[in-house]
Amino acid sequence: RQLQYVELRQRHSHPSGMGRSVQEKIGQRIRARRQAIGLTQDELADRASTHRTYIGMLERAEKNVSVVTLARIASALEIELSKLLEGI
């Protein structure tokens, strides 16, 4: 039982898993938009009321993001949340 749990957990958190793919796409979109409007991670973090290291972790797909936080980031990036997530 313990082994099955560990295998299941690893499968869902594995870099090639579906969740990771979505995280990577969101991170890439955040970074691309941030760079397009000329913001540093610090500036984006200030605008979104979060920490610079958190922005970096999102861009590298190391963290999951809540919808509320993602909405704040989209607003800070001057883009609609739906546009940021379009096609993901």
mmCIF file of C-alpha atoms in Angstrom:
data_model
loop_
_atom_site.group_PDB
_atom_site.id
_atom_site.type_symbol
_atom_site.label_atom_id
_atom_site.label_comp_id
_atom_site.label_asym_id
_atom_site.label_seq_id
_atom_site.Cartn_x
_atom_site.Cartn_y
_atom_site.Cartn_z
ATOM 1 C CA ARG A 1 0.000 0.000 0.000
ATOM 2 C CA GLN A 2 2.731 2.449 0.922
ATOM 3 C CA LEU A 3 4.568 1.746 -2.340
ATOM 4 C CA GLN A 4 1.394 2.300 -4.377
ATOM 5 C CA TYR A 5 0.854 5.650 -2.655
ATOM 6 C CA VAL A 6 4.420 6.771 -3.364
ATOM 7 C CA GLU A 7 4.171 5.696 -7.026
ATOM 8 C CA LEU A 8 0.844 7.492 -7.444
ATOM 9 C CA ARG A 9 2.223 10.625 -5.803
ATOM 10 C CA GLN A 10 5.312 10.597 -8.019
ATOM 11 C CA ARG A 11 3.224 10.101 -11.163
ATOM 12 C CA HIS A 12 1.066 13.140 -10.369
ATOM 13 C CA SER A 13 3.997 15.366 -9.477
ATOM 14 C CA HIS A 14 6.364 14.183 -12.216
ATOM 15 C CA PRO A 15 7.685 16.901 -14.547
ATOM 16 C CA SER A 16 6.148 15.221 -17.580
ATOM 17 C CA GLY A 17 2.729 15.000 -15.904
ATOM 18 C CA MET A 18 -0.290 17.014 -17.023
ATOM 19 C CA GLY A 19 -0.176 19.385 -14.054
ATOM 20 C CA ARG A 20 3.463 20.202 -14.726
ATOM 21 C CA SER A 21 2.684 20.984 -18.352
ATOM 22 C CA VAL A 22 0.012 23.489 -17.330
ATOM 23 C CA GLN A 23 2.365 25.000 -14.741
ATOM 24 C CA GLU A 24 5.067 25.366 -17.389
ATOM 25 C CA LYS A 25 2.699 27.053 -19.829
ATOM 26 C CA ILE A 26 1.456 29.481 -17.191
ATOM 27 C CA GLY A 27 5.025 30.244 -16.123
ATOM 28 C CA GLN A 28 6.100 30.839 -19.703
ATOM 29 C CA ARG A 29 3.145 33.167 -20.274
ATOM 30 C CA ILE A 30 3.873 35.143 -17.114
ATOM 31 C CA ARG A 31 7.557 35.536 -18.031
ATOM 32 C CA ALA A 32 6.824 36.452 -21.653
ATOM 33 C CA ARG A 33 4.247 39.083 -20.702
ATOM 34 C CA ARG A 34 6.436 40.474 -17.907
ATOM 35 C CA GLN A 35 9.366 40.867 -20.274
ATOM 36 C CA ALA A 36 7.160 42.277 -23.044
ATOM 37 C CA ILE A 37 6.035 45.139 -20.823
ATOM 38 C CA GLY A 38 9.504 45.636 -19.385
ATOM 39 C CA LEU A 39 8.967 44.599 -15.774
ATOM 40 C CA THR A 40 11.468 42.912 -13.501
ATOM 41 C CA GLN A 41 10.335 40.098 -11.223
ATOM 42 C CA ASP A 42 10.597 42.575 -8.333
ATOM 43 C CA GLU A 43 8.349 45.093 -10.057
ATOM 44 C CA LEU A 44 5.770 42.448 -10.947
ATOM 45 C CA ALA A 45 5.830 41.093 -7.405
ATOM 46 C CA ASP A 46 5.233 44.582 -5.993
ATOM 47 C CA ARG A 47 2.322 45.183 -8.354
ATOM 48 C CA ALA A 48 0.789 41.774 -7.588
ATOM 49 C CA SER A 49 1.346 42.002 -3.808
ATOM 50 C CA THR A 50 3.505 38.898 -3.718
ATOM 51 C CA HIS A 51 7.208 38.091 -3.311
ATOM 52 C CA ARG A 52 9.838 38.215 -6.058
ATOM 53 C CA THR A 53 10.984 34.669 -5.341
ATOM 54 C CA TYR A 54 7.392 33.438 -5.738
ATOM 55 C CA ILE A 55 7.200 35.040 -9.206
ATOM 56 C CA GLY A 56 10.453 33.289 -10.122
ATOM 57 C CA MET A 57 9.145 29.957 -8.865
ATOM 58 C CA LEU A 58 5.963 30.373 -10.922
ATOM 59 C CA GLU A 59 7.944 31.237 -14.032
ATOM 60 C CA ARG A 60 10.079 28.117 -13.520
ATOM 61 C CA ALA A 61 6.969 25.986 -12.866
ATOM 62 C CA GLU A 62 8.134 25.144 -9.355
ATOM 63 C CA LYS A 63 4.914 26.242 -7.632
ATOM 64 C CA ASN A 64 1.195 25.932 -8.184
ATOM 65 C CA VAL A 65 -0.710 29.196 -8.234
ATOM 66 C CA SER A 66 -4.189 29.902 -6.900
ATOM 67 C CA VAL A 67 -6.773 31.505 -9.146
ATOM 68 C CA VAL A 68 -6.900 34.543 -6.856
ATOM 69 C CA THR A 69 -3.138 35.073 -7.050
ATOM 70 C CA LEU A 70 -3.118 34.441 -10.785
ATOM 71 C CA ALA A 71 -5.828 37.094 -11.203
ATOM 72 C CA ARG A 72 -3.666 39.584 -9.263
ATOM 73 C CA ILE A 73 -0.666 38.717 -11.435
ATOM 74 C CA ALA A 74 -2.712 39.115 -14.625
ATOM 75 C CA SER A 75 -3.909 42.509 -13.436
ATOM 76 C CA ALA A 76 -0.331 43.517 -12.598
ATOM 77 C CA LEU A 77 0.661 42.401 -16.108
ATOM 78 C CA GLU A 78 -2.140 44.559 -17.542
ATOM 79 C CA ILE A 79 -3.809 41.585 -19.221
ATOM 80 C CA GLU A 80 -7.134 39.825 -18.739
ATOM 81 C CA LEU A 81 -6.868 36.547 -16.836
ATOM 82 C CA SER A 82 -8.757 34.789 -19.652
ATOM 83 C CA LYS A 83 -6.198 36.068 -22.178
ATOM 84 C CA LEU A 84 -3.299 34.894 -20.002
ATOM 85 C CA LEU A 85 -4.835 31.398 -19.858
ATOM 86 C CA GLU A 86 -6.127 31.254 -23.430
ATOM 87 C CA GLY A 87 -5.481 27.866 -25.023
ATOM 88 C CA ILE A 88 -3.983 26.240 -21.934
#
